Amino acid sequence: MDTNLNTSKVKRFLKNKNTVTALCAILIVVVLVVGYTWRVNSATKPVNIPVAKVTIQPKTEITADMITIIKVPREALKGNYYANSSALVGKYSNVNTVIPAGSLFYQEAVTTKDNLPDSSLYDVPEGETLFYLTVNMLTSYTNSILPGNYVDIYLSTKENGKALVGKLLQDVKILAVKTSDGQNVFENSEEARIPYVIIFSLPEEQHLLLRKINAINSYSIYAENSSFSRIEIIPVPTTANFGNSNEQITSNVSSQYLKDYVLSMAATVPEDVPSVDINDNINNNSENSQTAE
């Protein structure tokens, strides 16, 4: 009996419009207070953010030891920044961008290696030197020599009234193909670009061979009564298939005869020339001057 009476009172209480309105108002206030408290706590609660531990110069690879973690109130963070240090390692500081020590890593200040200008030139193996070879649509096989491809280097010249043609180097990896104004030919662009130079790197001995050929060609043009014949350097796409191997393929001399031919027309700078101390020269000259007086 008492139970039924209590139930009846509750029903009458809930049917009262003023009561329902008051309950709704209280509920709304509670929701607002809880929501506001949550937002304030979220905004002021410190979060872990990666910042530069040292000043990072432009076009520098970001490594783990360049990053430190600090706590910053979320409300103080503005702009598009990196919130995770693992997403930064291996990326590069952008061109003309210095990231000061203590600074956040903003997305516009960070880029990938592939998006850097001349990014391919970062792949030069240790101990090798870059070489730029002039090409055109014909010698580039109608723009068919691509970065990452391999070519063989042939020579063409005249010796004793006869044509001399042969392969000097083989398995030379192309690093970049550029236009006359330095743009990458195969960059994503709607513009049709004409190749002007192909860029590759070579071990120093092979690099000097090609440099000597350039010097011989210059001398054959400007020297009077020159007995040198111009030597044409011809890139030819190789038929070798290296697949997706991660093995480092190194170029090598294919013809000792052609190597000796080039060397026979160029002198080699001796490597055992003793170094000269400028201060010693100054002191000697000073002593000689005083003696003469």
mmCIF file of C-alpha atoms in Angstrom:
data_model
loop_
_atom_site.group_PDB
_atom_site.id
_atom_site.type_symbol
_atom_site.label_atom_id
_atom_site.label_comp_id
_atom_site.label_asym_id
_atom_site.label_seq_id
_atom_site.Cartn_x
_atom_site.Cartn_y
_atom_site.Cartn_z
ATOM 1 C CA MET A 1 0.000 0.000 0.000
ATOM 2 C CA ASP A 2 2.772 2.428 0.959
ATOM 3 C CA THR A 3 4.677 1.502 -2.177
ATOM 4 C CA ASN A 4 1.753 2.393 -4.413
ATOM 5 C CA LEU A 5 1.320 5.669 -2.579
ATOM 6 C CA ASN A 6 4.978 6.622 -3.064
ATOM 7 C CA THR A 7 4.840 5.735 -6.732
ATOM 8 C CA SER A 8 1.768 7.872 -7.157
ATOM 9 C CA LYS A 9 3.501 10.838 -5.499
ATOM 10 C CA VAL A 10 6.530 10.503 -7.797
ATOM 11 C CA LYS A 11 4.277 10.431 -10.858
ATOM 12 C CA ARG A 12 2.420 13.532 -9.721
ATOM 13 C CA PHE A 13 5.781 15.226 -9.002
ATOM 14 C CA LEU A 14 7.138 14.487 -12.502
ATOM 15 C CA LYS A 15 3.913 15.607 -14.157
ATOM 16 C CA ASN A 16 4.331 19.015 -12.629
ATOM 17 C CA LYS A 17 5.606 21.345 -15.368
ATOM 18 C CA ASN A 18 7.508 23.553 -12.997
ATOM 19 C CA THR A 19 9.329 20.566 -11.578
ATOM 20 C CA VAL A 20 10.345 19.251 -15.015
ATOM 21 C CA THR A 21 11.552 22.690 -16.034
ATOM 22 C CA ALA A 22 13.648 23.014 -12.906
ATOM 23 C CA LEU A 23 15.193 19.568 -13.429
ATOM 24 C CA CYS A 24 16.057 20.383 -17.054
ATOM 25 C CA ALA A 25 17.628 23.662 -16.001
ATOM 26 C CA ILE A 26 19.728 21.908 -13.380
ATOM 27 C CA LEU A 27 20.785 19.259 -15.892
ATOM 28 C CA ILE A 28 21.821 21.904 -18.424
ATOM 29 C CA VAL A 29 23.863 23.754 -15.819
ATOM 30 C CA VAL A 30 25.623 20.514 -14.836
ATOM 31 C CA VAL A 31 26.443 19.710 -18.480
ATOM 32 C CA LEU A 32 27.778 23.223 -19.064
ATOM 33 C CA VAL A 33 29.903 23.151 -15.933
ATOM 34 C CA VAL A 34 31.310 19.716 -16.720
ATOM 35 C CA GLY A 35 31.972 20.669 -20.365
ATOM 36 C CA TYR A 36 33.617 23.952 -19.417
ATOM 37 C CA THR A 37 35.770 22.279 -16.790
ATOM 38 C CA TRP A 38 36.838 19.637 -19.296
ATOM 39 C CA ARG A 39 37.744 22.258 -21.908
ATOM 40 C CA VAL A 40 39.731 24.338 -19.433
ATOM 41 C CA ASN A 41 41.611 21.295 -18.208
ATOM 42 C CA SER A 42 42.322 20.171 -21.784
ATOM 43 C CA ALA A 43 43.613 23.611 -22.771
ATOM 44 C CA THR A 44 45.825 24.106 -19.754
ATOM 45 C CA LYS A 45 47.062 20.552 -19.244
ATOM 46 C CA PRO A 46 50.686 20.352 -20.530
ATOM 47 C CA VAL A 47 51.379 18.062 -23.507
ATOM 48 C CA ASN A 48 54.682 16.619 -24.713
ATOM 49 C CA ILE A 49 55.920 18.413 -27.844
ATOM 50 C CA PRO A 50 59.194 17.909 -29.782
ATOM 51 C CA VAL A 51 61.360 21.017 -30.217
ATOM 52 C CA ALA A 52 64.793 21.647 -31.690
ATOM 53 C CA LYS A 53 67.539 20.835 -29.209
ATOM 54 C CA VAL A 54 70.099 22.726 -31.318
ATOM 55 C CA THR A 55 69.923 25.270 -34.134
ATOM 56 C CA ILE A 56 69.377 23.381 -37.387
ATOM 57 C CA GLN A 57 70.725 24.929 -40.579
ATOM 58 C CA PRO A 58 68.905 24.728 -43.965
ATOM 59 C CA LYS A 59 68.917 21.430 -45.867
ATOM 60 C CA THR A 60 70.093 19.477 -42.812
ATOM 61 C CA GLU A 61 68.901 15.967 -42.016
ATOM 62 C CA ILE A 62 67.040 15.904 -38.714
ATOM 63 C CA THR A 63 68.357 13.228 -36.361
ATOM 64 C CA ALA A 64 67.116 12.057 -32.967
ATOM 65 C CA ASP A 65 69.892 13.883 -31.111
ATOM 66 C CA MET A 66 68.669 17.203 -32.573
ATOM 67 C CA ILE A 67 65.269 16.810 -30.880
ATOM 68 C CA THR A 68 64.202 17.235 -27.274
ATOM 69 C CA ILE A 69 60.776 16.946 -25.659
ATOM 70 C CA ILE A 70 59.198 19.699 -23.546
ATOM 71 C CA LYS A 71 55.811 20.152 -21.889
ATOM 72 C CA VAL A 72 53.686 22.977 -23.285
ATOM 73 C CA PRO A 73 50.068 23.974 -22.498
ATOM 74 C CA ARG A 74 47.977 22.997 -25.482
ATOM 75 C CA GLU A 75 46.406 26.479 -25.528
ATOM 76 C CA ALA A 76 49.832 27.970 -26.243
ATOM 77 C CA LEU A 77 50.348 25.890 -29.385
ATOM 78 C CA LYS A 78 49.509 27.585 -32.674
ATOM 79 C CA GLY A 79 49.993 26.677 -36.326
ATOM 80 C CA ASN A 80 50.761 23.390 -38.065
ATOM 81 C CA TYR A 81 53.458 21.720 -36.011
ATOM 82 C CA TYR A 82 54.824 18.213 -35.545
ATOM 83 C CA ALA A 83 53.530 16.588 -32.354
ATOM 84 C CA ASN A 84 55.525 13.370 -32.710
ATOM 85 C CA SER A 85 59.325 13.177 -32.821
ATOM 86 C CA SER A 86 59.300 9.873 -34.705
ATOM 87 C CA ALA A 87 57.685 11.663 -37.653
ATOM 88 C CA LEU A 88 60.633 14.104 -37.781
ATOM 89 C CA VAL A 89 63.641 11.792 -37.773
ATOM 90 C CA GLY A 90 64.991 11.376 -41.310
ATOM 91 C CA LYS A 91 63.331 14.518 -42.662
ATOM 92 C CA TYR A 92 65.230 17.710 -43.587
ATOM 93 C CA SER A 93 65.047 21.365 -42.659
ATOM 94 C CA ASN A 94 63.667 23.247 -45.641
ATOM 95 C CA VAL A 95 65.634 25.417 -48.055
ATOM 96 C CA ASN A 96 66.485 28.866 -46.635
ATOM 97 C CA THR A 97 64.991 27.812 -43.301
ATOM 98 C CA VAL A 98 66.887 27.890 -40.017
ATOM 99 C CA ILE A 99 65.156 26.110 -37.138
ATOM 100 C CA PRO A 100 66.318 27.854 -33.931
ATOM 101 C CA ALA A 101 67.077 25.872 -30.787
ATOM 102 C CA GLY A 102 63.908 25.614 -28.712
ATOM 103 C CA SER A 103 61.603 26.137 -31.689
ATOM 104 C CA LEU A 104 58.683 23.908 -32.594
ATOM 105 C CA PHE A 105 59.039 21.941 -35.811
ATOM 106 C CA TYR A 106 56.501 23.652 -38.052
ATOM 107 C CA GLN A 107 55.426 21.742 -41.137
ATOM 108 C CA GLU A 108 56.503 24.500 -43.526
ATOM 109 C CA ALA A 109 60.027 24.368 -42.052
ATOM 110 C CA VAL A 110 60.408 20.625 -42.581
ATOM 111 C CA THR A 111 60.475 18.649 -45.819
ATOM 112 C CA THR A 112 61.484 15.274 -47.175
ATOM 113 C CA LYS A 113 64.761 14.545 -48.888
ATOM 114 C CA ASP A 114 63.025 13.989 -52.240
ATOM 115 C CA ASN A 115 61.485 17.474 -52.120
ATOM 116 C CA LEU A 116 64.805 19.263 -51.618
ATOM 117 C CA PRO A 117 66.333 20.923 -54.681
ATOM 118 C CA ASP A 118 69.130 18.709 -56.035
ATOM 119 C CA SER A 119 68.065 15.987 -53.628
ATOM 120 C CA SER A 120 69.747 13.368 -55.806
ATOM 121 C CA LEU A 121 73.121 14.990 -55.177
ATOM 122 C CA TYR A 122 72.834 13.881 -51.549
ATOM 123 C CA ASP A 123 73.313 10.312 -52.792
ATOM 124 C CA VAL A 124 76.929 10.810 -53.873
ATOM 125 C CA PRO A 125 78.872 7.853 -52.444
ATOM 126 C CA GLU A 126 81.779 8.649 -50.172
ATOM 127 C CA GLY A 127 85.009 9.101 -52.115
ATOM 128 C CA GLU A 128 83.286 9.951 -55.411
ATOM 129 C CA THR A 129 83.123 13.277 -57.260
ATOM 130 C CA LEU A 130 80.307 14.813 -59.301
ATOM 131 C CA PHE A 131 80.605 15.217 -63.063
ATOM 132 C CA TYR A 132 78.272 17.189 -65.334
ATOM 133 C CA LEU A 133 78.006 15.974 -68.939
ATOM 134 C CA THR A 134 76.319 18.168 -71.543
ATOM 135 C CA VAL A 135 73.610 16.406 -73.572
ATOM 136 C CA ASN A 136 70.736 17.250 -75.882
ATOM 137 C CA MET A 137 67.598 15.482 -77.074
ATOM 138 C CA LEU A 138 69.653 13.312 -79.431
ATOM 139 C CA THR A 139 72.465 12.288 -77.061
ATOM 140 C CA SER A 140 69.956 11.726 -74.242
ATOM 141 C CA TYR A 141 68.075 9.273 -76.469
ATOM 142 C CA THR A 142 65.100 11.641 -76.797
ATOM 143 C CA ASN A 143 65.002 12.236 -73.067
ATOM 144 C CA SER A 144 65.181 8.544 -72.179
ATOM 145 C CA ILE A 145 68.081 8.744 -69.702
ATOM 146 C CA LEU A 146 66.432 9.045 -66.284
ATOM 147 C CA PRO A 147 67.787 9.559 -62.769
ATOM 148 C CA GLY A 148 68.533 6.159 -61.265
ATOM 149 C CA ASN A 149 69.338 4.641 -64.663
ATOM 150 C CA TYR A 150 72.809 3.373 -65.547
ATOM 151 C CA VAL A 151 74.807 4.319 -68.622
ATOM 152 C CA ASP A 152 78.093 3.323 -70.204
ATOM 153 C CA ILE A 153 80.470 6.080 -71.285
ATOM 154 C CA TYR A 154 81.849 5.763 -74.828
ATOM 155 C CA LEU A 155 84.555 7.853 -76.477
ATOM 156 C CA SER A 156 84.729 8.888 -80.109
ATOM 157 C CA THR A 157 87.771 10.581 -81.657
ATOM 158 C CA LYS A 158 90.305 10.367 -84.500
ATOM 159 C CA GLU A 159 93.683 8.652 -84.231
ATOM 160 C CA ASN A 160 96.203 8.426 -87.059
ATOM 161 C CA GLY A 161 93.573 9.324 -89.638
ATOM 162 C CA LYS A 162 91.143 6.675 -88.413
ATOM 163 C CA ALA A 163 88.015 6.810 -86.288
ATOM 164 C CA LEU A 164 88.497 5.557 -82.747
ATOM 165 C CA VAL A 165 85.349 4.527 -80.861
ATOM 166 C CA GLY A 166 85.092 2.474 -77.699
ATOM 167 C CA LYS A 167 83.650 2.089 -74.230
ATOM 168 C CA LEU A 168 85.723 3.778 -71.524
ATOM 169 C CA LEU A 169 83.484 3.349 -68.438
ATOM 170 C CA GLN A 170 80.588 1.090 -67.603
ATOM 171 C CA ASP A 171 77.760 1.038 -65.063
ATOM 172 C CA VAL A 172 77.663 4.764 -64.291
ATOM 173 C CA LYS A 173 74.573 5.710 -62.251
ATOM 174 C CA ILE A 174 72.709 8.876 -63.266
ATOM 175 C CA LEU A 175 71.893 11.122 -60.300
ATOM 176 C CA ALA A 176 70.025 13.941 -62.043
ATOM 177 C CA VAL A 177 69.002 15.315 -65.436
ATOM 178 C CA LYS A 178 68.700 19.104 -65.627
ATOM 179 C CA THR A 179 67.714 21.839 -68.049
ATOM 180 C CA SER A 180 69.983 24.747 -69.001
ATOM 181 C CA ASP A 181 68.504 26.833 -66.160
ATOM 182 C CA GLY A 182 69.027 24.116 -63.543
ATOM 183 C CA GLN A 183 65.519 22.687 -63.308
ATOM 184 C CA ASN A 184 64.996 18.959 -62.939
ATOM 185 C CA VAL A 185 63.781 17.587 -66.269
ATOM 186 C CA PHE A 186 61.611 14.872 -64.722
ATOM 187 C CA GLU A 187 60.108 16.994 -61.959
ATOM 188 C CA ASN A 188 56.313 16.889 -61.718
ATOM 189 C CA SER A 189 55.408 19.646 -64.139
ATOM 190 C CA GLU A 190 53.132 20.258 -67.090
ATOM 191 C CA GLU A 191 56.054 21.990 -68.773
ATOM 192 C CA ALA A 192 58.002 20.001 -71.382
ATOM 193 C CA ARG A 193 61.650 20.334 -70.399
ATOM 194 C CA ILE A 194 64.690 19.786 -72.583
ATOM 195 C CA PRO A 195 67.715 18.008 -71.058
ATOM 196 C CA TYR A 196 70.957 19.983 -70.971
ATOM 197 C CA VAL A 197 73.181 18.075 -68.533
ATOM 198 C CA ILE A 198 73.200 14.676 -66.912
ATOM 199 C CA ILE A 199 74.875 14.458 -63.511
ATOM 200 C CA PHE A 200 76.664 11.446 -62.105
ATOM 201 C CA SER A 201 79.487 10.713 -59.700
ATOM 202 C CA LEU A 202 82.683 8.748 -60.223
ATOM 203 C CA PRO A 203 85.655 7.513 -58.216
ATOM 204 C CA GLU A 204 88.403 10.129 -58.376
ATOM 205 C CA GLU A 205 90.564 8.287 -60.934
ATOM 206 C CA GLN A 206 87.658 7.956 -63.388
ATOM 207 C CA HIS A 207 86.517 11.494 -62.666
ATOM 208 C CA LEU A 208 89.979 12.812 -63.579
ATOM 209 C CA LEU A 209 89.899 10.872 -66.851
ATOM 210 C CA LEU A 210 86.802 12.758 -67.967
ATOM 211 C CA ARG A 211 88.196 16.063 -66.699
ATOM 212 C CA LYS A 212 91.331 15.484 -68.734
ATOM 213 C CA ILE A 213 89.203 14.837 -71.812
ATOM 214 C CA ASN A 214 87.506 18.206 -71.266
ATOM 215 C CA ALA A 215 90.917 19.862 -70.947
ATOM 216 C CA ILE A 216 92.159 18.154 -74.118
ATOM 217 C CA ASN A 217 89.073 19.356 -75.995
ATOM 218 C CA SER A 218 89.594 22.930 -74.785
ATOM 219 C CA TYR A 219 93.277 22.825 -75.753
ATOM 220 C CA SER A 220 92.475 21.416 -79.195
ATOM 221 C CA ILE A 221 90.246 24.449 -79.867
ATOM 222 C CA TYR A 222 92.379 27.281 -78.523
ATOM 223 C CA ALA A 223 95.965 26.092 -79.113
ATOM 224 C CA GLU A 224 97.547 27.019 -82.419
ATOM 225 C CA ASN A 225 98.595 24.107 -84.632
ATOM 226 C CA SER A 226 97.209 21.700 -82.048
ATOM 227 C CA SER A 227 97.787 18.040 -82.795
ATOM 228 C CA PHE A 228 94.956 17.033 -80.450
ATOM 229 C CA SER A 229 91.728 15.680 -81.906
ATOM 230 C CA ARG A 230 88.500 16.432 -80.118
ATOM 231 C CA ILE A 231 87.214 13.524 -77.996
ATOM 232 C CA GLU A 232 83.462 13.153 -77.803
ATOM 233 C CA ILE A 233 81.996 11.699 -74.584
ATOM 234 C CA ILE A 234 78.876 9.643 -75.354
ATOM 235 C CA PRO A 235 76.470 8.293 -72.706
ATOM 236 C CA VAL A 236 74.803 5.041 -73.758
ATOM 237 C CA PRO A 237 72.050 3.398 -71.670
ATOM 238 C CA THR A 238 73.349 0.093 -70.360
ATOM 239 C CA THR A 239 71.590 -3.198 -70.973
ATOM 240 C CA ALA A 240 72.563 -4.492 -67.523
ATOM 241 C CA ASN A 241 69.621 -5.248 -65.249
ATOM 242 C CA PHE A 242 70.351 -4.606 -61.597
ATOM 243 C CA GLY A 243 66.732 -5.134 -60.536
ATOM 244 C CA ASN A 244 65.838 -3.816 -57.107
ATOM 245 C CA SER A 245 69.119 -4.858 -55.557
ATOM 246 C CA ASN A 246 70.333 -2.689 -52.692
ATOM 247 C CA GLU A 247 73.904 -3.531 -53.582
ATOM 248 C CA GLN A 248 76.065 -0.506 -54.400
ATOM 249 C CA ILE A 249 76.984 -0.726 -58.089
ATOM 250 C CA THR A 250 80.331 0.952 -58.808
ATOM 251 C CA SER A 251 81.423 2.177 -62.214
ATOM 252 C CA ASN A 252 84.667 0.775 -63.592
ATOM 253 C CA VAL A 253 87.081 1.283 -66.490
ATOM 254 C CA SER A 254 86.082 -0.876 -69.432
ATOM 255 C CA SER A 255 89.035 -0.252 -71.761
ATOM 256 C CA GLN A 256 92.633 0.084 -70.598
ATOM 257 C CA TYR A 257 93.555 1.078 -74.170
ATOM 258 C CA LEU A 258 91.252 4.114 -74.108
ATOM 259 C CA LYS A 259 92.405 5.018 -70.610
ATOM 260 C CA ASP A 260 96.052 4.956 -71.733
ATOM 261 C CA TYR A 261 95.109 6.952 -74.837
ATOM 262 C CA VAL A 262 93.663 9.762 -72.730
ATOM 263 C CA LEU A 263 96.516 9.684 -70.237
ATOM 264 C CA SER A 264 99.079 9.882 -73.038
ATOM 265 C CA MET A 265 97.813 13.371 -73.886
ATOM 266 C CA ALA A 266 97.586 14.723 -70.342
ATOM 267 C CA ALA A 267 100.072 15.231 -67.548
ATOM 268 C CA THR A 268 99.315 14.019 -64.038
ATOM 269 C CA VAL A 269 99.841 16.343 -61.082
ATOM 270 C CA PRO A 270 102.254 14.668 -58.645
ATOM 271 C CA GLU A 271 100.749 13.935 -55.245
ATOM 272 C CA ASP A 272 104.022 14.028 -53.282
ATOM 273 C CA VAL A 273 104.621 17.773 -53.585
ATOM 274 C CA PRO A 274 105.594 18.962 -50.086
ATOM 275 C CA SER A 275 103.280 21.492 -48.499
ATOM 276 C CA VAL A 276 104.527 25.041 -48.022
ATOM 277 C CA ASP A 277 104.077 26.857 -44.733
ATOM 278 C CA ILE A 278 103.265 30.478 -45.560
ATOM 279 C CA ASN A 279 104.448 31.658 -42.152
ATOM 280 C CA ASP A 280 107.866 30.090 -42.752
ATOM 281 C CA ASN A 281 108.124 31.930 -46.076
ATOM 282 C CA ILE A 282 107.233 35.234 -44.396
ATOM 283 C CA ASN A 283 109.787 34.666 -41.642
ATOM 284 C CA ASN A 284 112.521 33.703 -44.146
ATOM 285 C CA ASN A 285 111.828 36.743 -46.287
ATOM 286 C CA SER A 286 111.954 38.957 -43.189
ATOM 287 C CA GLU A 287 115.309 37.477 -42.092
ATOM 288 C CA ASN A 288 116.741 37.882 -45.603
ATOM 289 C CA SER A 289 115.615 41.495 -45.657
ATOM 290 C CA GLN A 290 117.243 42.250 -42.309
ATOM 291 C CA THR A 291 120.493 40.570 -43.405
ATOM 292 C CA ALA A 292 120.586 42.631 -46.555
ATOM 293 C CA GLU A 293 120.268 45.803 -44.514
#
